[in-house]
Coordinates of C-alpha atoms in Angstrom, one line a residue:
M1 CA 146.3 32.8 158.9
S2 CA 143.4 29.9 159.0
T3 CA 140.9 30.2 156.4
T4 CA 137.6 28.2 156.0
R5 CA 138.0 25.5 153.4
P6 CA 135.6 24.7 150.7
I7 CA 132.9 22.3 151.0
T8 CA 134.1 20.1 148.5
D9 CA 137.8 20.0 150.0
F10 CA 138.1 16.7 151.5
E11 CA 140.1 13.5 150.4
T12 CA 137.2 11.0 148.7
K13 CA 139.3 7.8 149.8
D14 CA 139.0 8.8 153.6
V15 CA 135.3 9.5 153.4
L16 CA 134.8 6.4 151.6
I17 CA 136.9 4.4 154.4
Q18 CA 134.9 6.0 157.0
S19 CA 131.7 5.0 155.5
A20 CA 132.4 1.4 155.1
L21 CA 133.8 1.1 158.6
A22 CA 130.5 2.7 159.8
A23 CA 128.5 0.4 157.7
L24 CA 130.5 -2.5 158.5
A25 CA 129.9 -1.7 162.2
I26 CA 126.2 -1.1 162.3
S27 CA 125.8 -4.4 160.0
F28 CA 127.9 -6.5 162.6
I29 CA 126.0 -5.3 165.3
A30 CA 122.5 -6.0 163.9
A31 CA 123.8 -9.3 162.5
I32 CA 125.2 -10.7 165.9
G33 CA 121.7 -10.1 167.4
M34 CA 122.7 -7.1 169.5
L35 CA 120.3 -4.9 167.9
E36 CA 117.3 -6.9 167.9
E37 CA 117.6 -8.1 171.6
F38 CA 118.6 -4.4 172.7
N39 CA 115.5 -2.9 171.0
N40 CA 113.2 -4.3 173.6
R41 CA 114.8 -2.2 176.1
I42 CA 113.6 1.3 176.0
L43 CA 115.6 4.3 177.3
I44 CA 113.2 6.8 176.7
T45 CA 109.6 6.1 176.0
S46 CA 108.6 6.8 172.3
L47 CA 112.1 8.3 171.3
L48 CA 115.0 6.0 172.3
S49 CA 115.6 2.3 172.9
L50 CA 119.2 0.6 173.6
G51 CA 119.2 -0.9 170.2
Y52 CA 118.9 2.2 168.3
L53 CA 121.7 3.5 170.8
A54 CA 124.1 0.5 169.8
I55 CA 124.1 1.8 166.5
G56 CA 123.4 5.7 166.7
W57 CA 126.8 6.0 168.1
V58 CA 128.6 4.6 165.1
P59 CA 127.9 7.5 162.5
I60 CA 128.5 9.8 165.3
L61 CA 131.9 8.5 165.9
F62 CA 132.9 8.0 162.0
G63 CA 131.6 11.2 161.2
Y64 CA 133.7 12.9 163.8
R65 CA 136.7 10.7 162.8
A66 CA 136.0 11.9 159.1
S67 CA 136.3 15.5 159.9
T68 CA 139.1 15.3 162.0
E69 CA 142.4 16.4 160.6
V70 CA 146.1 15.8 161.6
A71 CA 147.8 18.9 163.0
I72 CA 150.8 19.9 161.2
E73 CA 153.4 21.8 162.9
G74 CA 153.9 25.2 161.8
V75 CA 150.7 25.3 159.7
D76 CA 147.7 27.0 160.9
P77 CA 144.6 24.6 161.0
P78 CA 141.7 25.6 159.0
V79 CA 138.5 27.1 160.5
K80 CA 136.0 24.1 161.1
G81 CA 132.5 25.3 159.4
P82 CA 130.4 23.6 156.7
R83 CA 133.0 21.6 155.1
D84 CA 133.2 19.4 158.0
L85 CA 129.3 19.1 158.3
F86 CA 129.2 18.3 154.9
V87 CA 132.0 15.5 155.3
G88 CA 130.2 13.9 158.5
G89 CA 126.7 14.2 156.5
T90 CA 128.5 12.1 153.7
V91 CA 130.0 9.5 155.8
G92 CA 126.6 9.1 157.4
A93 CA 124.6 9.0 154.2
I94 CA 126.8 6.3 152.4
A95 CA 126.8 4.2 155.6
G96 CA 123.2 4.5 155.7
V97 CA 122.8 3.3 152.3
V98 CA 125.0 0.3 153.0
V99 CA 123.3 -0.6 155.8
S100 CA 119.9 -0.2 153.9
A101 CA 121.1 -2.7 151.3
F102 CA 122.2 -5.0 154.0
A103 CA 118.6 -5.0 155.2
W104 CA 117.4 -5.4 151.8
L105 CA 119.6 -8.2 151.1
A106 CA 118.7 -9.7 154.4
S107 CA 115.1 -9.7 153.4
S108 CA 115.5 -11.0 149.8
V109 CA 118.0 -14.1 150.6
D110 CA 117.9 -16.2 153.8
L111 CA 121.2 -15.4 155.5
T112 CA 120.1 -17.1 159.0
G113 CA 122.0 -20.1 157.9
I114 CA 125.0 -17.8 158.2
F115 CA 123.9 -15.2 160.6
I116 CA 120.9 -16.6 162.6
H117 CA 119.9 -13.1 163.9
T118 CA 119.2 -11.7 160.2
G119 CA 115.5 -12.6 160.2
P120 CA 112.6 -10.4 160.2
G121 CA 113.4 -9.0 163.7
M122 CA 116.6 -7.5 162.8
Q123 CA 115.1 -6.5 159.3
S124 CA 111.9 -4.5 161.2
V125 CA 114.5 -2.9 163.7
L126 CA 116.8 -1.7 160.6
T127 CA 113.9 -0.3 158.7
F128 CA 112.1 1.4 161.8
G129 CA 109.2 -1.2 161.2
Q130 CA 108.2 0.7 158.0
G131 CA 109.3 -1.8 155.4
I132 CA 112.0 -1.9 153.0
G133 CA 111.2 1.1 150.9
F134 CA 110.5 4.0 153.2
G135 CA 112.6 2.4 156.1
S136 CA 115.8 2.4 154.2
L137 CA 115.0 6.1 153.5
L138 CA 114.5 6.6 157.1
M139 CA 117.7 4.8 158.0
I140 CA 119.7 7.0 155.5
V141 CA 118.2 10.0 157.4
F142 CA 119.0 8.8 160.8
C143 CA 123.0 8.1 159.9
T144 CA 123.0 11.1 157.9
V145 CA 121.9 13.5 160.7
L146 CA 124.0 11.6 163.2
G147 CA 126.8 11.7 161.1
I148 CA 126.5 15.7 160.9
F149 CA 125.9 15.9 164.6
G150 CA 129.5 14.0 165.2
A151 CA 131.0 16.5 162.9
S152 CA 129.5 19.4 164.5
L153 CA 131.4 18.5 167.8
H154 CA 134.6 20.1 165.7
V155 CA 132.5 23.4 164.9
M156 CA 131.1 23.9 168.5
S157 CA 133.2 25.8 171.1
P158 CA 134.9 23.4 173.7
T159 CA 132.1 24.7 176.4
L160 CA 129.2 24.0 174.2
R161 CA 130.8 20.6 173.5
S162 CA 131.3 19.7 177.3
I163 CA 127.7 20.8 178.0
I164 CA 126.1 18.8 175.4
G165 CA 128.3 15.7 175.9
V166 CA 127.6 15.6 179.9
A167 CA 123.8 16.5 179.7
L168 CA 123.2 13.6 177.1
G169 CA 125.8 11.3 178.9
T170 CA 123.9 11.7 182.2
T171 CA 120.6 11.2 180.9
I172 CA 121.6 8.3 178.9
V173 CA 123.4 6.8 181.9
I174 CA 120.5 7.4 184.2
A175 CA 118.1 5.5 181.6
I176 CA 120.2 2.4 181.2
F177 CA 120.6 2.1 184.7
E178 CA 117.1 2.2 185.7
A179 CA 116.9 -0.9 188.1
D180 CA 119.7 0.4 190.0
V181 CA 118.9 4.0 190.3
K182 CA 115.2 2.6 191.4
E183 CA 117.0 0.3 194.0
L184 CA 119.2 3.3 195.4
F185 CA 116.0 5.5 195.7
K186 CA 114.6 2.3 197.7
G187 CA 117.8 2.5 200.0
F188 CA 117.1 6.5 200.5
R189 CA 113.5 5.6 201.4
V190 CA 112.4 7.8 198.3
R191 CA 110.7 5.2 196.2
G192 CA 108.1 7.6 195.0
A193 CA 110.6 9.6 193.0
T194 CA 111.1 6.7 190.5
S195 CA 107.6 7.1 189.2
L196 CA 108.5 10.5 188.0
L197 CA 111.5 9.7 186.5
Y198 CA 110.1 6.3 184.6
T199 CA 107.1 5.0 183.2
P200 CA 105.4 1.6 184.6
T201 CA 106.7 -0.4 181.5
G202 CA 110.0 1.2 181.6
G203 CA 112.1 3.9 180.3
L204 CA 112.4 7.7 181.1
T205 CA 109.2 9.9 180.0
I206 CA 110.3 12.5 177.4
V207 CA 109.8 15.2 180.4
S208 CA 112.0 13.8 182.8
A209 CA 114.5 13.1 180.4
A210 CA 114.4 16.8 179.3
A211 CA 114.1 18.0 182.7
I212 CA 117.5 15.9 183.9
A213 CA 119.5 17.4 180.5
A214 CA 118.3 20.9 181.7
L215 CA 119.4 20.1 185.3
V216 CA 122.7 18.9 184.4
T217 CA 123.0 21.8 181.8
T218 CA 122.3 24.1 184.7
I219 CA 124.8 22.6 187.3
K220 CA 127.4 22.8 184.3
V221 CA 127.0 26.4 183.3
Y222 CA 126.6 28.0 186.7
G223 CA 128.5 25.5 188.7
K224 CA 131.7 26.2 187.2
G225 CA 134.7 26.3 189.3
H226 CA 132.5 24.0 191.7
G227 CA 133.0 20.7 189.9
P228 CA 134.8 17.5 191.8
N229 CA 138.4 18.5 190.6
A230 CA 138.0 22.2 191.9
V231 CA 136.8 20.9 195.2
Y232 CA 139.5 18.2 195.3
E233 CA 142.0 20.7 195.0
R234 CA 140.5 23.4 197.5
V235 CA 140.3 20.4 200.2
K236 CA 143.9 19.3 199.3
Q237 CA 145.2 23.1 199.5
H238 CA 143.5 23.6 202.8
H239 CA 145.2 20.4 204.2
T240 CA 148.5 21.3 203.0
N241 CA 148.2 24.5 205.0
Q242 CA 147.2 23.0 208.2
S243 CA 149.4 22.4 211.4
P244 CA 150.2 18.7 212.1
E245 CA 148.1 18.5 215.1
I246 CA 144.8 19.6 212.7
R247 CA 146.0 17.0 210.2
R248 CA 146.0 14.3 212.9
R249 CA 143.0 15.3 214.3
N250 CA 141.2 15.4 210.7
S251 CA 142.7 12.3 209.9
W252 CA 140.9 10.5 212.9
L253 CA 137.6 12.6 211.9
W254 CA 138.0 11.3 207.9
G255 CA 138.7 7.4 209.4
A256 CA 135.6 7.7 211.5
A257 CA 133.3 9.3 208.4
G258 CA 135.1 6.3 206.3
V259 CA 133.9 3.6 209.0
A260 CA 130.1 5.0 208.9
V261 CA 130.5 5.1 205.1
Y262 CA 131.5 1.4 205.3
L263 CA 129.0 0.3 207.5
V264 CA 126.1 2.1 205.7
T265 CA 126.9 1.7 202.2
P266 CA 125.4 -2.0 201.8
Q267 CA 122.4 -1.0 203.5
I268 CA 121.6 1.7 200.8
L269 CA 122.9 -0.1 197.8
G270 CA 120.4 -3.0 198.3
K271 CA 121.0 -6.6 197.7
S272 CA 121.4 -6.5 193.6
L273 CA 124.1 -3.5 193.8
S274 CA 125.8 -5.1 197.0
E275 CA 126.1 -8.7 195.0
T276 CA 127.6 -6.5 192.2
A277 CA 129.9 -4.5 194.6
V278 CA 130.9 -8.2 196.2
T279 CA 131.7 -9.4 192.7
V280 CA 134.0 -6.5 191.8
G281 CA 135.8 -6.8 195.1
L282 CA 136.7 -10.5 194.8
F283 CA 137.8 -9.7 191.1
L284 CA 139.9 -6.8 192.5
V285 CA 141.8 -9.1 195.0
L286 CA 142.6 -11.3 192.2
G287 CA 143.8 -8.3 190.2
L288 CA 146.0 -7.3 192.8
G289 CA 147.5 -10.5 193.5
L290 CA 148.2 -11.0 189.6
N291 CA 149.5 -7.5 189.6
I292 CA 152.1 -8.5 192.0
V293 CA 153.1 -11.5 189.4
V294 CA 152.6 -9.4 186.0
G295 CA 152.6 -5.6 186.8
Q296 CA 155.2 -5.7 189.5
A297 CA 157.7 -8.7 188.8
G298 CA 156.9 -8.6 185.1
M299 CA 156.0 -12.5 184.8
L300 CA 153.3 -13.4 182.5
D301 CA 151.1 -15.9 184.2
L302 CA 148.0 -17.2 182.3
G303 CA 147.4 -19.8 185.1
Y304 CA 146.5 -17.5 187.8
V305 CA 143.0 -19.2 188.1
A306 CA 144.7 -22.4 189.5
F307 CA 145.7 -20.3 193.0
F308 CA 142.1 -19.0 193.1
A309 CA 140.8 -22.7 192.7
V310 CA 143.2 -23.8 195.5
G311 CA 142.0 -21.6 197.8
A312 CA 138.3 -22.3 197.1
Y313 CA 138.6 -26.3 196.9
G314 CA 140.8 -25.9 200.0
I315 CA 138.6 -24.2 202.3
A316 CA 135.5 -26.5 201.0
M317 CA 137.5 -29.7 201.6
L318 CA 138.2 -28.5 205.1
T319 CA 134.8 -27.3 206.2
S320 CA 131.9 -28.7 204.2
P321 CA 130.1 -31.5 206.1
F322 CA 129.8 -33.1 202.7
R323 CA 133.3 -33.3 201.7
P324 CA 134.3 -36.3 199.8
A325 CA 137.4 -37.2 201.9
Q326 CA 135.5 -37.8 205.2
W327 CA 138.9 -38.6 206.4
I328 CA 139.9 -35.1 206.4
P329 CA 138.8 -33.3 209.8
Q330 CA 136.1 -30.8 209.5
L331 CA 137.1 -27.3 210.8
D332 CA 135.9 -24.0 211.1
F333 CA 136.5 -21.1 208.7
W334 CA 138.9 -19.5 210.7
V335 CA 140.9 -22.5 211.5
A336 CA 141.0 -23.8 207.9
L337 CA 141.9 -20.4 206.5
P338 CA 145.6 -20.3 208.0
I339 CA 145.9 -24.0 206.4
V340 CA 144.9 -23.1 203.0
V341 CA 147.0 -19.9 203.0
I342 CA 150.3 -22.4 203.7
V343 CA 149.0 -24.6 201.0
A344 CA 148.6 -21.9 198.6
A345 CA 152.0 -20.4 199.3
F346 CA 153.7 -24.0 198.8
V347 CA 151.6 -24.2 195.5
G348 CA 152.9 -21.1 194.4
I349 CA 156.5 -21.9 194.9
L350 CA 155.9 -25.4 193.4
V351 CA 154.7 -23.7 190.2
G352 CA 157.4 -21.1 190.1
T353 CA 160.5 -23.3 190.6
P354 CA 160.2 -25.3 187.2
V355 CA 159.7 -21.6 185.6
I356 CA 162.2 -20.0 187.2
R357 CA 164.5 -19.4 184.2
M358 CA 161.8 -18.8 181.5
R359 CA 160.5 -15.4 180.8
G360 CA 158.1 -13.8 178.4
D361 CA 156.0 -16.2 176.0
Y362 CA 157.4 -19.4 177.3
L363 CA 156.5 -18.4 180.8
A364 CA 152.9 -17.6 179.9
I365 CA 152.6 -20.9 178.3
V366 CA 153.9 -22.8 181.2
T367 CA 151.8 -21.2 183.4
L368 CA 148.8 -21.6 181.1
G369 CA 149.2 -25.3 181.3
F370 CA 149.6 -25.6 184.6
G371 CA 145.9 -23.6 184.9
E372 CA 144.4 -26.1 182.7
I373 CA 146.4 -29.0 184.5
I374 CA 144.5 -28.1 187.8
Q375 CA 141.4 -28.0 186.4
K376 CA 141.5 -31.3 184.6
L377 CA 142.7 -32.9 188.1
F378 CA 139.6 -31.6 189.7
L379 CA 137.5 -33.1 187.1
S380 CA 139.6 -36.4 187.2
D381 CA 138.4 -39.6 188.6
W382 CA 141.8 -39.9 190.5
W383 CA 141.3 -37.1 192.5
K384 CA 137.3 -37.9 192.8
P385 CA 137.7 -39.1 196.3
V386 CA 139.1 -36.0 197.4
V387 CA 137.8 -33.1 195.6
G388 CA 134.5 -34.6 194.2
G389 CA 135.1 -34.7 190.6
A390 CA 132.5 -32.8 188.5
Q391 CA 130.0 -33.0 190.9
G392 CA 132.4 -30.7 193.3
I393 CA 131.9 -29.9 196.9
T394 CA 128.6 -28.4 198.1
N395 CA 127.4 -27.4 201.5
V396 CA 130.3 -25.2 202.2
P397 CA 129.2 -23.4 205.3
S398 CA 129.3 -19.6 205.6
V399 CA 131.6 -17.4 207.6
S400 CA 130.9 -16.5 210.9
I401 CA 132.3 -14.3 213.6
G402 CA 131.0 -14.9 217.0
P403 CA 127.0 -14.9 216.7
V404 CA 127.2 -12.8 213.5
E405 CA 126.7 -14.8 210.3
F406 CA 127.9 -13.6 206.8
A407 CA 125.7 -15.8 204.9
G408 CA 126.6 -16.4 201.1
A409 CA 122.8 -15.4 200.5
N410 CA 123.0 -12.2 202.3
S411 CA 125.1 -10.0 200.0
K412 CA 124.8 -7.0 202.1
M413 CA 127.0 -9.1 204.9
V414 CA 129.4 -10.6 202.6
F415 CA 130.0 -7.2 201.3
Y416 CA 131.6 -6.4 204.7
L417 CA 134.2 -9.2 204.6
V418 CA 134.9 -8.4 201.1
A419 CA 135.5 -4.8 201.8
I420 CA 138.0 -5.6 204.8
L421 CA 139.7 -8.2 202.4
V422 CA 140.2 -5.5 199.3
A423 CA 141.4 -3.0 202.0
G424 CA 144.1 -5.3 203.3
V425 CA 145.4 -6.5 200.1
F426 CA 145.5 -3.0 198.7
V427 CA 147.2 -2.0 201.6
L428 CA 149.8 -4.9 201.4
S429 CA 150.2 -4.6 197.5
H430 CA 151.1 -0.7 198.3
R431 CA 153.6 -1.5 201.0
L432 CA 155.4 -4.3 199.0
Q433 CA 155.5 -1.8 195.5
Y434 CA 157.5 0.6 197.6
S435 CA 159.5 -1.8 199.7
R436 CA 162.9 -3.3 199.2
V437 CA 161.2 -6.3 197.7
G438 CA 159.2 -4.1 195.2
R439 CA 162.3 -2.2 194.1
S440 CA 163.8 -5.7 193.3
W441 CA 160.6 -6.8 191.1
A442 CA 160.8 -3.7 189.5
A443 CA 164.5 -4.7 188.6
L444 CA 163.6 -7.8 187.6
R445 CA 161.1 -6.4 185.3
E446 CA 163.2 -4.3 183.7
D447 CA 166.4 -6.2 183.0
E448 CA 166.9 -9.7 184.9
Q449 CA 170.6 -10.0 183.9
I450 CA 171.5 -6.3 185.1
A451 CA 169.4 -6.9 188.5
E452 CA 171.5 -10.0 188.8
A453 CA 174.5 -8.4 188.5
M454 CA 173.3 -5.7 191.2
G455 CA 173.3 -8.3 193.7
I456 CA 169.4 -9.1 193.4
N457 CA 168.6 -12.7 194.2
T458 CA 166.4 -13.4 191.3
V459 CA 165.4 -16.7 192.2
T460 CA 164.0 -15.7 195.6
S461 CA 162.3 -12.8 194.3
K462 CA 160.5 -14.8 191.7
L463 CA 159.6 -17.3 194.2
L464 CA 158.2 -14.7 196.3
A465 CA 156.3 -13.0 193.8
F466 CA 154.6 -16.3 192.8
S467 CA 154.1 -17.2 196.6
I468 CA 152.4 -13.8 197.4
G469 CA 150.2 -13.8 194.5
A470 CA 149.1 -17.3 195.1
V471 CA 148.1 -16.5 198.8
I472 CA 146.1 -13.4 197.6
A473 CA 144.2 -15.3 195.2
A474 CA 143.7 -18.5 197.4
L475 CA 142.2 -15.8 200.0
G476 CA 139.9 -14.4 197.2
G477 CA 138.9 -18.4 196.5
A478 CA 138.2 -19.0 200.2
L479 CA 135.8 -16.2 200.5
F480 CA 134.5 -17.2 197.1
A481 CA 133.6 -20.8 198.4
A482 CA 132.1 -19.4 201.7
K483 CA 130.0 -17.0 199.8
V484 CA 128.6 -19.3 197.1
G485 CA 128.3 -22.6 199.1
S486 CA 129.8 -24.9 196.6
V487 CA 132.6 -25.4 194.4
F488 CA 132.7 -26.9 191.0
P489 CA 135.8 -27.3 188.4
S490 CA 133.6 -25.3 185.9
S491 CA 134.0 -22.1 188.0
F492 CA 137.9 -22.3 187.4
K493 CA 138.2 -22.2 183.8
L494 CA 141.2 -20.5 181.9
L495 CA 138.7 -17.7 181.1
V496 CA 138.9 -16.2 184.8
S497 CA 142.8 -15.8 184.4
L498 CA 142.3 -14.2 181.2
V499 CA 139.4 -11.7 182.4
I500 CA 141.8 -11.1 185.5
L501 CA 144.5 -10.1 183.1
V502 CA 142.3 -7.9 181.0
V503 CA 141.2 -6.1 184.4
I504 CA 145.0 -5.0 185.1
I505 CA 145.7 -4.3 181.6
V506 CA 142.7 -2.0 181.1
G507 CA 143.4 -0.4 184.4
G508 CA 146.9 -0.2 184.2
L509 CA 149.6 -2.5 184.8
G510 CA 151.4 -1.7 188.1
S511 CA 148.8 0.9 189.2
L512 CA 146.8 0.0 192.1
R513 CA 144.1 2.8 191.5
G514 CA 144.0 1.7 187.7
I515 CA 143.2 -2.1 188.8
A516 CA 140.5 -0.5 191.1
V517 CA 139.1 1.2 187.8
G518 CA 139.7 -1.6 185.5
A519 CA 137.7 -3.9 188.1
I520 CA 134.8 -1.3 188.3
V521 CA 134.5 -0.7 184.7
L522 CA 134.6 -4.2 183.4
I523 CA 133.5 -6.3 186.1
G524 CA 131.0 -3.8 187.7
L525 CA 129.3 -3.0 184.2
L526 CA 129.8 -6.4 182.5
G527 CA 130.1 -8.7 185.2
G528 CA 132.5 -11.9 185.8
P529 CA 132.8 -14.6 183.2
T530 CA 129.5 -16.3 184.8
L531 CA 128.5 -13.5 186.9
P532 CA 126.2 -10.5 186.0
G533 CA 127.0 -7.0 186.1
L534 CA 124.9 -3.6 185.9
L535 CA 124.7 -4.1 182.5
R536 CA 122.7 -7.2 182.3
E537 CA 121.4 -6.6 178.8
F538 CA 125.2 -7.1 177.5
G539 CA 125.6 -10.5 179.4
R540 CA 125.4 -12.6 176.1
F541 CA 128.1 -10.2 174.6
K542 CA 130.4 -9.2 177.5
L543 CA 133.2 -11.6 175.7
L544 CA 133.1 -9.7 172.6
I545 CA 133.1 -6.4 174.4
Y546 CA 135.9 -7.7 176.4
G547 CA 137.7 -8.1 173.1
V548 CA 136.8 -5.1 171.8
I549 CA 138.1 -3.2 174.8
L550 CA 141.5 -5.0 175.1
I551 CA 142.4 -4.3 171.4
Y552 CA 141.3 -0.6 171.9
M553 CA 143.4 -0.3 174.9
M554 CA 146.6 -2.2 173.4
L555 CA 146.4 -0.1 170.1
K556 CA 145.4 3.6 171.6
R557 CA 146.5 3.5 175.4
P558 CA 148.8 0.6 176.2
E559 CA 149.5 2.1 179.8
G560 CA 146.0 1.8 181.2
L561 CA 143.2 4.0 182.2
L562 CA 145.1 5.2 185.3
P563 CA 148.5 4.1 184.7
S564 CA 151.5 3.9 187.4
V565 CA 154.0 6.9 186.3
T566 CA 156.9 4.4 186.1
R567 CA 155.1 2.3 183.4
S568 CA 153.6 5.2 181.2
R569 CA 157.1 6.7 181.6
E570 CA 158.6 3.2 180.3
L571 CA 156.2 2.9 177.4
H572 CA 156.4 6.3 176.3
H573 CA 160.4 6.3 176.8
S574 CA 160.5 3.0 174.4
E575 CA 158.4 5.3 171.6
M576 CA 160.7 8.0 171.7
T577 CA 163.6 5.8 171.3
Q578 CA 162.2 3.8 168.5
D579 CA 161.2 7.0 166.8
A580 CA 164.5 8.5 167.3
W581 CA 165.9 5.7 165.8
L582 CA 163.6 5.9 162.7
D583 CA 164.5 9.5 162.5
K584 CA 168.3 8.6 162.3
A585 CA 167.8 6.0 159.8
G586 CA 165.6 8.3 157.8
D587 CA 168.5 10.8 157.7
F588 CA 171.1 8.2 157.0
E589 CA 169.2 7.4 153.8
E590 CA 169.1 10.8 153.0
E591 CA 172.4 11.3 153.2
E592 CA 173.3 8.2 151.2
G593 CA 170.7 9.4 148.3
V594 CA 172.8 12.8 148.3
T595 CA 176.0 11.2 148.0
T596 CA 175.1 8.8 145.4

């Protein structure tokens, strides 16, 4: 029978560890300048800034973690109550004390030689602008209250927890994406609505924030059974019960609706959101191409950006009137594109041939070297008469279809081209994944020797994966060059390859839907290596956040956000096999102990 535990019944060591981690996280966020920079961004007037949100989640998280208990099979968990609130508050209070001590240290000793952002600005934010004495007390109260709130999530009923989470989350999201919400309202021709939500200086008003939270709560409470999942299930069930003739007719209707959405979307999104969508689309194309090599064929390629560069430079060399090699004939984009595709396929085979017998880390190192070699060649004086060296190639003409020009400066028009490319590559990837070639790649990924014994031509399969991946990257590079209007070696650094790899890892290796989600989450929100995302304030810290997300995914969800069924089964099967081996080893040791 479950009982309520005494308020002091907790592991002191665990509480101290969680407190130390919380204090370290807050101090780190402050020391790298994130807190001070984000504090200039107001989310809710006179109530919340992005800076305090950046540190506010920390005591909530660690207060929640400290009051989380491991479920023991066969033992009823204790009833959550005051003990959990006390633990969460204790974690927050200790963290607040340590953070206050850090603020005092920064005010007493000049730490800017080590951490350049620990000056008066950071100290003022950590003490709420009230000085070290009273400000430290406010920080302790701030962390304690949030720690209690984090622990109270265990005490609440699941329904209440869901309502509070959705209401707070929606309000904060609308506050963070203020510029994008305004642009959407502008696209829908309802500009006046933004003045009701946001103040002229930026941020939600307290009244509008409360109204949004109340509206979301009402929908959550009274809209039960009418959410997206429920609607999807009803539509799916209705579709299943229909006759084939009606299904065919409805498929045409859905297709027409899709075309209408495709045509209208960039006009509604506006220039900024369309630009972000174009960036997401290009990285999604690259992610789908790399997924063929890494996710389907199981070959870790760290130099994938080289194929992207081949496509971009190929189009620039064949279409730009200012190309360094004037002996190369100037062609139209659509005439040059097939040539670029053929060259990219050849380069893919050229790269794949020397590494055909390599796998794992060795393959990754060799492809990494190839990616670096390509960039250095584009920078070298040897190739300067052809590719322009560090000056690159400028005045790359935009894409035209008859009288319609898809100018790079007009992101709304480029959106249409990118959307077509994404759809085409998505269909190609899906067909390949479930084709005979895709099954041979899956066999290669699992065990190359067994695949060869089954009669699969491993050499042909690997070269095919490299060449198809190279062609897809080259298509993305060609469109990138036409959109930007110029190509430079600095646009094709190793970092681009790593970001593409992070996209498919976060989304889910081998999962086409997962890669789309990964591109939207990472590129859409944070942006590419040099391109901004929706969260423009995170620009200086995007690489740090990339790393944190990657580490978390590897530790907690290695299969990705939307994993493929096969990949998820493989990972969990490996874990179960390892656990079974450990159990057997433990049983064997116990038997030996009994025998002796």
